XYZ file of C-alpha atoms in Angstrom:
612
model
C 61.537 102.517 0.578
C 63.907 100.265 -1.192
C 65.479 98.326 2.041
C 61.481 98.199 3.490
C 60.201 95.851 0.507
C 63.928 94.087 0.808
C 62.971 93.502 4.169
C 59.848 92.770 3.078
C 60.495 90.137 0.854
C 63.031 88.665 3.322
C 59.932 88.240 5.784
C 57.883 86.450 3.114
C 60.237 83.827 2.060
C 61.963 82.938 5.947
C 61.418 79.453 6.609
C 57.962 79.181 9.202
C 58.056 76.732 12.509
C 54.987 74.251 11.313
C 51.872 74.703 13.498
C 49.774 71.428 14.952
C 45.936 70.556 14.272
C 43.976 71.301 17.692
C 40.997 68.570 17.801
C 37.914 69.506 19.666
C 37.451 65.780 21.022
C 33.657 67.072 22.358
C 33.069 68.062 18.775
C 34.970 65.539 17.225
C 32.421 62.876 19.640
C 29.314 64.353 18.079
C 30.373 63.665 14.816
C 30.880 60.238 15.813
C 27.800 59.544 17.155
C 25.605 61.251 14.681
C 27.459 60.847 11.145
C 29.842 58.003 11.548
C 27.675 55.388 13.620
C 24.460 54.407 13.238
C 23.789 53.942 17.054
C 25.748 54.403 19.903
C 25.638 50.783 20.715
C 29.072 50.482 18.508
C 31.414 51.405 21.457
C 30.972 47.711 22.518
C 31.916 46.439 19.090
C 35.108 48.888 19.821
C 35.628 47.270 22.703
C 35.289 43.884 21.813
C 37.682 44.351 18.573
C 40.111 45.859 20.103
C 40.559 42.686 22.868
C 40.097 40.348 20.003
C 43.055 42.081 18.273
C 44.769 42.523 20.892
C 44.853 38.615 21.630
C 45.368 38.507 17.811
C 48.576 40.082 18.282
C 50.033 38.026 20.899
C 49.244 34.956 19.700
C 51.051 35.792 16.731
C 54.138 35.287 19.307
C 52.873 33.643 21.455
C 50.532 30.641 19.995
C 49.872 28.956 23.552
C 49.548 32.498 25.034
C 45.636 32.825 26.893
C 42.588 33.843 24.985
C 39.938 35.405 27.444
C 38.269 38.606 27.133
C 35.674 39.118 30.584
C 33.323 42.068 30.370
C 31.485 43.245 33.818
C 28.653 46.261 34.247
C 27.179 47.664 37.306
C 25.885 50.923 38.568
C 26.691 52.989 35.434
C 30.164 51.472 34.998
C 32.377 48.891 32.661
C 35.180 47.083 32.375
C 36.622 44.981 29.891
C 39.444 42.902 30.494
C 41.130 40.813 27.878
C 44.401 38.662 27.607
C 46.001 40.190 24.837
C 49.551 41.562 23.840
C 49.112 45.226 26.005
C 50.963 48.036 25.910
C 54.020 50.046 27.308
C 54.068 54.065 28.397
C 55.601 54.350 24.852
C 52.930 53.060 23.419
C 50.268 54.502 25.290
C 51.438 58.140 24.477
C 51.605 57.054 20.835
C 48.752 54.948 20.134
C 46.108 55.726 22.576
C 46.789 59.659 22.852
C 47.244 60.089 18.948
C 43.645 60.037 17.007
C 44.013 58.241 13.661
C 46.971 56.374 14.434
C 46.488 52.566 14.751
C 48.161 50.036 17.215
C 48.118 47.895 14.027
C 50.531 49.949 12.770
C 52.869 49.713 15.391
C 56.380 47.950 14.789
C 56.011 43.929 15.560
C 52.342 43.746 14.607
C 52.673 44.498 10.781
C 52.798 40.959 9.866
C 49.213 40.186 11.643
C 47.582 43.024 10.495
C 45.667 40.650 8.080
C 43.640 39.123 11.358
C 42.792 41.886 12.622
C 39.252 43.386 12.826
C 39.627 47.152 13.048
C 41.740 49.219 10.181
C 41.197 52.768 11.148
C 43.059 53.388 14.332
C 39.548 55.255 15.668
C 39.592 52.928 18.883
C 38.591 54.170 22.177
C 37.442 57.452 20.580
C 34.591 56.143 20.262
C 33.614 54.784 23.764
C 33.259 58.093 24.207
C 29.984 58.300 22.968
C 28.790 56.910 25.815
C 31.759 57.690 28.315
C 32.640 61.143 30.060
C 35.723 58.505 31.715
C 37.503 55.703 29.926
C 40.535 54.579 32.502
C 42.773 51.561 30.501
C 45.061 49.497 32.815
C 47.755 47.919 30.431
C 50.811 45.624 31.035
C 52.717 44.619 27.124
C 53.358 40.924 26.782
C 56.257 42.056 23.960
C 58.088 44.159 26.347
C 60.107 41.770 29.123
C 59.406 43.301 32.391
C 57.093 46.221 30.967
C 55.693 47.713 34.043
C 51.689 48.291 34.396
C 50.802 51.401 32.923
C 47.225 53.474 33.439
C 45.861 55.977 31.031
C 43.108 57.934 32.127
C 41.352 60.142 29.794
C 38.373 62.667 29.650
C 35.817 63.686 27.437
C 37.259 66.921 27.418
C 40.362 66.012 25.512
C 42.816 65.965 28.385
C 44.413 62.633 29.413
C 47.330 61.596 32.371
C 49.650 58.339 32.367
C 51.238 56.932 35.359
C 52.776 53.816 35.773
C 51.682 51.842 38.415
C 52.772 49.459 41.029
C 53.030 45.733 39.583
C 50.373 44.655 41.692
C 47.559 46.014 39.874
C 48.247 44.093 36.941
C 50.589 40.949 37.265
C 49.394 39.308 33.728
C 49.884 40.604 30.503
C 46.724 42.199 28.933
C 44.681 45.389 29.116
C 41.461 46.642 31.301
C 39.396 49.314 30.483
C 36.851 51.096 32.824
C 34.265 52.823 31.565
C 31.985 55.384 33.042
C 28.585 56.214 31.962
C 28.404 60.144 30.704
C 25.288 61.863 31.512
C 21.560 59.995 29.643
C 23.813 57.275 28.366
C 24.056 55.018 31.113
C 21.339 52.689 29.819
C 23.865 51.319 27.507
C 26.200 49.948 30.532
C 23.624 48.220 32.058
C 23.997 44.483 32.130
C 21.420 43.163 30.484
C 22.311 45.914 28.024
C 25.763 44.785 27.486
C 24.686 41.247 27.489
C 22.759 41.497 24.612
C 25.384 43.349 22.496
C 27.888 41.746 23.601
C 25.855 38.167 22.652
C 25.043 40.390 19.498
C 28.186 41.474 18.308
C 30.277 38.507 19.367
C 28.794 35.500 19.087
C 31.168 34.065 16.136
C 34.260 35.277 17.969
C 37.329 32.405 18.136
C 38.132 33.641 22.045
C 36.526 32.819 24.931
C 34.492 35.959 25.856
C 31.901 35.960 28.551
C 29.809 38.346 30.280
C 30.229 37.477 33.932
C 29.748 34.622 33.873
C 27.967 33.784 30.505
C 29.549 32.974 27.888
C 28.817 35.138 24.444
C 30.816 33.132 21.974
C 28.526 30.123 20.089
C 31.006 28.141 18.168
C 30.722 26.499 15.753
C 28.856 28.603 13.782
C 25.215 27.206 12.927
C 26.163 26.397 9.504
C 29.538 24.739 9.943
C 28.106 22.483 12.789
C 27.589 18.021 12.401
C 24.164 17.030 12.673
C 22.606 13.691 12.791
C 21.081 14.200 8.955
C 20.051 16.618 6.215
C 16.265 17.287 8.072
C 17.731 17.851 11.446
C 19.889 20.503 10.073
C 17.214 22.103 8.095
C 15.240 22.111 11.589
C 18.148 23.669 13.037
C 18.759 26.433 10.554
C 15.108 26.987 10.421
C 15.285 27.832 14.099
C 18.403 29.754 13.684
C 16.615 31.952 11.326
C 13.833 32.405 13.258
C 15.837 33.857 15.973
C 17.417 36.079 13.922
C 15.455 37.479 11.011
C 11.931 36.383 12.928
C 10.924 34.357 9.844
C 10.854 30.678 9.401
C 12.381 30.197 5.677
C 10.659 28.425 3.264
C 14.308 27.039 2.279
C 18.245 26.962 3.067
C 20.738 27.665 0.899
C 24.663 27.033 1.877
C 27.171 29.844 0.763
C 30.207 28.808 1.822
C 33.191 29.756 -0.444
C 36.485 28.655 0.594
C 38.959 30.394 -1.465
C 36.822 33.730 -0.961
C 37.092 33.099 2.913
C 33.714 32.891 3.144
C 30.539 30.876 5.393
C 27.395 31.269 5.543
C 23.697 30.389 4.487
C 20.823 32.468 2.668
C 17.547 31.491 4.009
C 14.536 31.713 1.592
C 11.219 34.560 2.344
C 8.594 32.526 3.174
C 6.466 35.480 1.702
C 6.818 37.551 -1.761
C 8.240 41.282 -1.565
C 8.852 43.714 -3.668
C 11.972 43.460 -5.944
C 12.756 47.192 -5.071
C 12.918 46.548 -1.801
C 16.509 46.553 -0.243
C 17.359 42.952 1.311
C 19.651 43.525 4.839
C 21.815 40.585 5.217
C 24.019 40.331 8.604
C 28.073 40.387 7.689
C 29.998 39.145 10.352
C 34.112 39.668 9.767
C 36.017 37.305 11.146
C 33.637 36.989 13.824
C 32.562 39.746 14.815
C 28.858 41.261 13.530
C 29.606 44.233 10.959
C 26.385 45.189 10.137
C 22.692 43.866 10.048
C 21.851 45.787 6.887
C 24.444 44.601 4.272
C 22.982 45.837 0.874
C 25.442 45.215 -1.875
C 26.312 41.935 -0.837
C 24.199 40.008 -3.399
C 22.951 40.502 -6.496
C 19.929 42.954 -7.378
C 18.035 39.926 -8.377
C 18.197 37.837 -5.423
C 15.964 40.055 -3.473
C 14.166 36.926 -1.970
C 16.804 35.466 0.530
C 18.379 36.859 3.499
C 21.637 35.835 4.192
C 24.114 35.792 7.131
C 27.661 35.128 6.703
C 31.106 35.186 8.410
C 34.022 36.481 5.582
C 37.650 37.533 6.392
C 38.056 38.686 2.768
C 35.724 41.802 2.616
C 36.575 45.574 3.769
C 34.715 47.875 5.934
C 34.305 50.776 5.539
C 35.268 53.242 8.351
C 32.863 52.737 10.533
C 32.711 49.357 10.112
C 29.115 49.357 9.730
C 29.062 48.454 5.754
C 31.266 46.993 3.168
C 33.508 48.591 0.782
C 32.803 48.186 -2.425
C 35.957 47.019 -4.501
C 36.640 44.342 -7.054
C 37.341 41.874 -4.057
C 33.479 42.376 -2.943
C 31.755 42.207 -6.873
C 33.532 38.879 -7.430
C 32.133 37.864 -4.167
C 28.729 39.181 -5.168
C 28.682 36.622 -8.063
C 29.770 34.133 -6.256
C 26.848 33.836 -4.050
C 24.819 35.087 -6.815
C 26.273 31.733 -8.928
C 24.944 29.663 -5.311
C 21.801 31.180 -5.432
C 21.176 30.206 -9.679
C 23.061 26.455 -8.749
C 20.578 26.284 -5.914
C 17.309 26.749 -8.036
C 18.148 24.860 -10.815
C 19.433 22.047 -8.799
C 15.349 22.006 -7.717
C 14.720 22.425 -11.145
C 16.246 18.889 -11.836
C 15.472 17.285 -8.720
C 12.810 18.743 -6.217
C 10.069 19.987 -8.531
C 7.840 20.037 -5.471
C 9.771 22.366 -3.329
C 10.615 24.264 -6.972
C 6.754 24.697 -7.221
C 6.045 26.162 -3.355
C 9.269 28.402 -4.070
C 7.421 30.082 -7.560
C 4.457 30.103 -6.010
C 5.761 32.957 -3.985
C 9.019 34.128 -5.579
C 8.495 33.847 -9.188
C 9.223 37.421 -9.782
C 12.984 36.905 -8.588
C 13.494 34.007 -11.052
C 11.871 35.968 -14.075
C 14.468 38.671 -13.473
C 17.420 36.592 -13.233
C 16.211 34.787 -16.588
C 15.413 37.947 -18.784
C 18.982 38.172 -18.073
C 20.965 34.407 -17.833
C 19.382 32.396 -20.718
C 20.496 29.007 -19.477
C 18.568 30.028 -16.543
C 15.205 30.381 -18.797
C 15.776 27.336 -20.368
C 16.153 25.702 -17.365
C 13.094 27.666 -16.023
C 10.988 27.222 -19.135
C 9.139 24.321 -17.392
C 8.151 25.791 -14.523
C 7.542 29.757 -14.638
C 4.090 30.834 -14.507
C 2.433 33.051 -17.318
C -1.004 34.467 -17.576
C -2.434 33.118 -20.695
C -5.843 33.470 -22.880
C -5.355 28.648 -21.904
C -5.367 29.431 -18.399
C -1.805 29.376 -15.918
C 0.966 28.258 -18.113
C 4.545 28.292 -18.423
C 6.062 29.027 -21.993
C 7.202 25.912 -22.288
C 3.468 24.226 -22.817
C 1.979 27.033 -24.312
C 4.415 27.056 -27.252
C 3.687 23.378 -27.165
C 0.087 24.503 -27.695
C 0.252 27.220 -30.560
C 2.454 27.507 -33.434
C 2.413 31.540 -32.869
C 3.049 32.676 -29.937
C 1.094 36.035 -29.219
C 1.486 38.269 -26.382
C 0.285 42.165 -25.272
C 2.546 44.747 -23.634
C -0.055 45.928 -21.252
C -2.325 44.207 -18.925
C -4.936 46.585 -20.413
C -4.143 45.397 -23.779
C -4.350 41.689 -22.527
C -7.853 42.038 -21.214
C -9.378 43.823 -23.761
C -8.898 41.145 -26.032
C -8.160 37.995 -24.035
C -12.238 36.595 -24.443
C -12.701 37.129 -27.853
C -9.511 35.722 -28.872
C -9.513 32.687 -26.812
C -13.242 32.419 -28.497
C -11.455 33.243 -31.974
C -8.747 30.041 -31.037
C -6.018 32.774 -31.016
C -3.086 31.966 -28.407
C -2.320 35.073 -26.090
C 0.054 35.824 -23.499
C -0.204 38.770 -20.790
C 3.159 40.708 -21.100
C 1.972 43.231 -19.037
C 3.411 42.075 -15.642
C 7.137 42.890 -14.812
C 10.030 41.009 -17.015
C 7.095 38.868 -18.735
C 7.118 40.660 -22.350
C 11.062 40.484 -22.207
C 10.769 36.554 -21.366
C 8.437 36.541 -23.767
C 10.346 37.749 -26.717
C 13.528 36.084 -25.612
C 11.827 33.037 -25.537
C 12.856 31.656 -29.316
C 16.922 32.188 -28.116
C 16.409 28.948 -25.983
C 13.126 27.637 -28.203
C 14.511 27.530 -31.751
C 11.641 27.711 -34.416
C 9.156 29.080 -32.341
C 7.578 32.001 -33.559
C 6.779 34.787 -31.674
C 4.605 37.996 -32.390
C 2.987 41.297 -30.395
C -0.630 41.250 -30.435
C -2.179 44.252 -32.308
C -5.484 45.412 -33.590
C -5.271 44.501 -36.805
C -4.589 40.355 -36.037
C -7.512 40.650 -33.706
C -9.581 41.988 -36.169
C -8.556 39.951 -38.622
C -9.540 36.505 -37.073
C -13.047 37.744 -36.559
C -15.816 36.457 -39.171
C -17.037 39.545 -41.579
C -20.854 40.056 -42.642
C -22.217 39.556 -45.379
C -21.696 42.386 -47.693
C -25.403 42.740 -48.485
C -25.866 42.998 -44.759
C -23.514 45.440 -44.298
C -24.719 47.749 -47.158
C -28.417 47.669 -45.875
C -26.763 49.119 -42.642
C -24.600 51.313 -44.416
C -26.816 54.253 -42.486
C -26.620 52.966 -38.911
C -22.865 52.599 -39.382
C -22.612 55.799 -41.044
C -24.211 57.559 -37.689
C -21.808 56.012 -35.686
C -19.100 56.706 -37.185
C -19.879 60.316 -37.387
C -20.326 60.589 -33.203
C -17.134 58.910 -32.872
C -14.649 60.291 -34.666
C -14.284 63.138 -32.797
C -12.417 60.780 -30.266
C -10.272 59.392 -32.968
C -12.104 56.079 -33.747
C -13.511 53.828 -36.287
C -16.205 51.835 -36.098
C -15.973 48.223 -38.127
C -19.202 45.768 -38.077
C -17.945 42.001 -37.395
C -19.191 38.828 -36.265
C -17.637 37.152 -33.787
C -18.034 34.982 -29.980
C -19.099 35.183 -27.512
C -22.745 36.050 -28.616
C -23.042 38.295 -24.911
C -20.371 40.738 -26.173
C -21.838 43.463 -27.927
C -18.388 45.376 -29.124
C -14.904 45.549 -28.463
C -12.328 48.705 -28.405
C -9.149 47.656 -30.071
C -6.133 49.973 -30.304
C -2.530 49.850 -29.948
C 0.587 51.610 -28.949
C 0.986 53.474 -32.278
C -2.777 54.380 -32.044
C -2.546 55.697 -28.292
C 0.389 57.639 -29.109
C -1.583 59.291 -32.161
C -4.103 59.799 -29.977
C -2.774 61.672 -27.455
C -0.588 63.543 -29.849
C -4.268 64.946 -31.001
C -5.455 65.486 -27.758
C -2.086 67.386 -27.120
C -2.667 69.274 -30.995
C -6.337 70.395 -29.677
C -5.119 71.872 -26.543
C -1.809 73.781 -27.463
C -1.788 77.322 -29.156
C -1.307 77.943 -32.444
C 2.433 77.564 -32.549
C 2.862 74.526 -30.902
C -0.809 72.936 -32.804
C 2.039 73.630 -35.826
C 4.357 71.659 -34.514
C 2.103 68.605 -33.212
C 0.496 68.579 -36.578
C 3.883 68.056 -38.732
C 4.303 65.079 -35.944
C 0.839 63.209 -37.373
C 1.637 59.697 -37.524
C 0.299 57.611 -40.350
C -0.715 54.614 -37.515
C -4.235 53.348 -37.649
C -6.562 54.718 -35.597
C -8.656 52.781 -32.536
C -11.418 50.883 -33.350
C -14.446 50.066 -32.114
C -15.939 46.378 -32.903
C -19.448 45.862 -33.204
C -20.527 42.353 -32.891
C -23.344 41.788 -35.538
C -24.559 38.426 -33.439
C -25.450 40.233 -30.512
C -29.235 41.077 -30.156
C -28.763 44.773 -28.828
C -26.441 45.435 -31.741
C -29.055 44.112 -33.893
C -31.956 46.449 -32.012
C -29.845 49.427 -32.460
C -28.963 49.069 -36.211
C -32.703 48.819 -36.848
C -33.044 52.481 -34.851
C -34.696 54.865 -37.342
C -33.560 57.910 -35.815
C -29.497 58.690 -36.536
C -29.156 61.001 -33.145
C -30.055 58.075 -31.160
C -27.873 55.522 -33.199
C -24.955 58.062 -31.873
C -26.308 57.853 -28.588
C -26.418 54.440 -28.411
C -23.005 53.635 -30.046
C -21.231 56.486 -27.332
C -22.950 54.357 -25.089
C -21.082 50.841 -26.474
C -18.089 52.906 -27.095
C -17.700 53.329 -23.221
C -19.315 50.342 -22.266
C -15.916 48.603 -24.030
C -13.992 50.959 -22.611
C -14.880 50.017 -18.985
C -15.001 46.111 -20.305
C -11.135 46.645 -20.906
C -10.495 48.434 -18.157
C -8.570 51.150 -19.882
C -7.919 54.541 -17.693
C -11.047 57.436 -19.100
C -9.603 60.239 -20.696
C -11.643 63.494 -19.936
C -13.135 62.987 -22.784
C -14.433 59.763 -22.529
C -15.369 60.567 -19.313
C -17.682 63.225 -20.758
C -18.792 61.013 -23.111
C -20.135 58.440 -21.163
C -22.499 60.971 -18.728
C -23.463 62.623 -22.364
C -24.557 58.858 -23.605
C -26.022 57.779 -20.016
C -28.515 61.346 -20.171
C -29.428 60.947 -23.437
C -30.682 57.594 -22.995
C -32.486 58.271 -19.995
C -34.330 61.342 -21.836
C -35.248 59.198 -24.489
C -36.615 56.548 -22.089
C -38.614 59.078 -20.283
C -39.616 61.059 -23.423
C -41.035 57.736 -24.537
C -42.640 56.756 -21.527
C -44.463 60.523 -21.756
C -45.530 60.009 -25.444
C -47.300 56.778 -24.002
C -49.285 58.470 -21.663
């Protein structure tokens, strides 16, 4: 038993022979194409970078050597041909044959690996989303004498090498021949590979043509000499149009040297929504990354979209995105420090085109400036604010009132926007995005100006009180109403005040909405939790409903005789000044109104059938 567990234990701890990974290339394909890429239209990117860094590499030797990459489709097939630095058998078996291993690796190249456009070493792999053949004729420029070597490989993960006779390729370079797997040869059509190729490569420093057409469009649109400032807007106008399908209401340069960076952001001729994701097209070192770059700029700057050529920025691995690192959020303020030079540079010396560019895109600028306060002050001029004067910027409606006032809500705003402009009392809506935080930041760049939230109690106070005799000889009317509405947690207060043609206001605030609907909670729960609401009652005043002693139908319904239809009458101004301020029903309101619109129809008919 003894020598069986020695033996045993001798099994256990004997040195193993390591065992290799076997890749399902069909499975490891269908990854590809349905979790790495975003279409299968990438294999031409693949092949495209690969040429380019293939010519890359030789030029690194060889700086006179040829830059041409040729592409050719018909019936189902494709080849690619480009100039570059090739390969050898050795290399074939160890680059082409090995997934995850990059030529950019290999020994020679590590020195240009900075120029190069692909990092991952994924290659050819994946042509074959599109490919059930990919054939690659390849003669190495580094290699004196190298003979031509083929590699022909399936989708089913078996491959051969042969070298072959010098004939088939006398120049230095690499071919490869693609053909069309079953439902995918749309995608080697040539009007097809035209268009990506045109797509893709257009910023490309090699000559690359497809047939005969050339895909390459150099210099880039923004890097070009024109004959003056308003042909090259024309010109980048049109650029944008072909791209984006939008002509821009503006151009903005982005070109950052020491970032390694070029490129414009063109200007929404139309407002959208700051939540909605801006795609800029990334080109690195020439060749198109992505159409849908979304961390590129600032969350702010949601009104341009930009396209841009960097060789500073890293993809991620499948070169579809960018990384985010430290290199790409000091990019990212950058053009975000552009964008800001851009509109205050309007601000100093275009206020016209500043003007047209608010009209539509205010909402950017108001973010940025809750946030950069030399921005506000610069903006203070110019952004537009809803106000009880009429469209204003801060700047002019400080000017205007030595207390600044503003509401939280729009609901809040309209409630009491006409009887405070009648009152002479300065208001600002704060209810629209970023316009209360503007609002309150606005004495940080305006020393000495005072600023204040609107609440019931100011409102109230600017409006003109009766007469106490008056209000004692209606001491009865107001005593009915107040009875009917303080079930609904509000006061009734008799004041004069303008315009004559409203007959009363509802006036409440935060504190007073969250008391309410603390109550309305308290009403509703069981016993235990009725416990704890209660201990929560807040001490804040309640609502209040304003009745306006000028108005005539005020006056008719004080002189009522009969208190059930006083409480009738004031549920039905009650609801009328709900609707006035546009302020969502509660359930009970709701129920209030239908109770108030009955009972005053009875009454009218009762009436009518006394008469008779």
């Amino acid at each position: 038993m003894d020598s069986q567990i020695s033996q045993a234990s001798q099994v256990s701890h004997s040195p193993q022979s390591p065992h290799t990974f076997q890749v399902d290339l069909r499975g490891l394909v269908d990854l590809l194409s349905h979790h790495l890429y975003s279409s299968p239209k990438v294999y031409l990117r693949e092949l495209l970078q690969n040429a380019v860094d293939a010519i890359t590499a030789r030029r690194a030797a060889e700086p006179d050597a040829p830059a041409r990459v040729r592409l050719s489709a018909e019936g189902g097939t494709l080849r690619v041909e480009d100039t570059g630095v090739g390969l050898t058998e050795a290399d074939v078996h160890d680059l082409l044959a090995t997934i995850g291993r990059s030529s950019k690796r290999a020994e020679g190249l590590q020195e240009a690996r900075s120029e190069f456009l692909g990092q991952f070493g994924i290659g050819l792999l994946a042509c074959f989303v599109v490919a059930e053949r990919i054939r690659v004729v390849s003669r190495s420029a580094r290699t004196p004498g190298a003979p031509t070597v083929e590699w022909t490989a399936s989708d089913d993960g078996s491959y051969t090498v042969r070298t072959l006779p010098d004939a088939e390729r006398l120049e230095p370079g690499t071919t490869v021949h693609l053909v069309a797997r079953a439902g995918a040869a749309e995608w080697l059509t040539p009007e097809r590979v035209g268009a990506l190729a045109r797509d893709f490569g257009s910023l490309l420093p090699y000559d690359v043509r497809v047939g005969d057409e050339p895909v390459t469009d150099l210099p880039a649109p923004w890097d070009r000499s024109y004959p003056g400032p308003a042909a090259r807007r024309v010109a980048l106008a049109r650029h944008c149009h072909e791209l984006f399908g939008f002509t821009p209401l503006d151009t903005i340069d982005l070109s950052v040297p020491l970032a390694g960076l070029r490129g414009v952001a063109y200007v929404l001729p139309s407002a959208v929504s700051p939540a909605q994701r801006a795609g800029h097209r990334v080109h690195l070192k020439g060749m198109l990354l992505t159409e849908r770059a979304e961390q590129l700029l600032p969350d702010w700057a949601f009104f341009v979209r930009c396209v841009l050529d960097t060789d500073s920025l890293r993809p991620t691995a499948s070169r579809e995105a960018l990384y985010e690192d430290e290199t790409l959020a000091a990019v990212r303020e950058v053009l975000g420090e552009r964008i800001r030079s851009w509109l205050t540079g309007l601000a100093a010396g275009d206020p016209e085109r500043l003007a047209a560019f608010l009209s539509v895109h205010h909402l950017g600028v108001k973010s940025l400036a809750r946030h950069d306060r030399e921005m506000l002050r610069t903006m203070l001029p110019w952004l537009p604010f809803e106000t009880t004067d009429g469209r204003l910027s801060l700047e002019e409606f400080a000017q205007r009132h030595a207390v600044v006032h503003f509401t939280r809500t729009v609901e809040e705003y309209r409630q009491v926007a006409p009887i405070a402009s009648a009152q002479g009392i300065g208001v600002i809506n704060g209810g629209y995005t970023y316009d209360s935080e503007l609002v309150e930041a606005l004495p940080s760049v305006r020393p000495g100006t005072v600023v204040t939230e609107l609440d019931a109690e100011t409102v109230t106070a600017h409006l003109d009180a009766v007469d106490p005799a008056e209000e004692l000889a209606l001491s009865g009317f107001l005593a009915a109403a107040r009875a009917r509405l303080d079930p609904l947690g509000c006061d009734v207060v008799l004041r004069a005040f303008h315009p004559l043609s409203v007959p009363a206001l509802h006036l409440d605030d935060r504190d007073a909405r969250h008391e309410q609907a603390r109550a309305d909670a308290e009403a509703q729960a069981d016993d235990l939790w009725a416990g704890i609401l209660g201990s929560l009652r807040g001490s804040a005043p309640r609502a209040r409903l304003v009745l306006n002693h000028l108005n005539p139908l005020v006056r008719r319904i004080s002189s009522l005789p009969d208190p059930e239809l006083i409480g009738t009458a004031s549920e039905s101004l009650y609801g009328q000044a709900l609707l006035m301020a546009q302020r969502p029903l509660r359930p009970a309101d709701s129920a209030l109104l239908n109770r108030a619109f009955i009972g005053l129809l009875e009454w009218a008919t009762h009436g009518e059938d006394g008469q008779a």
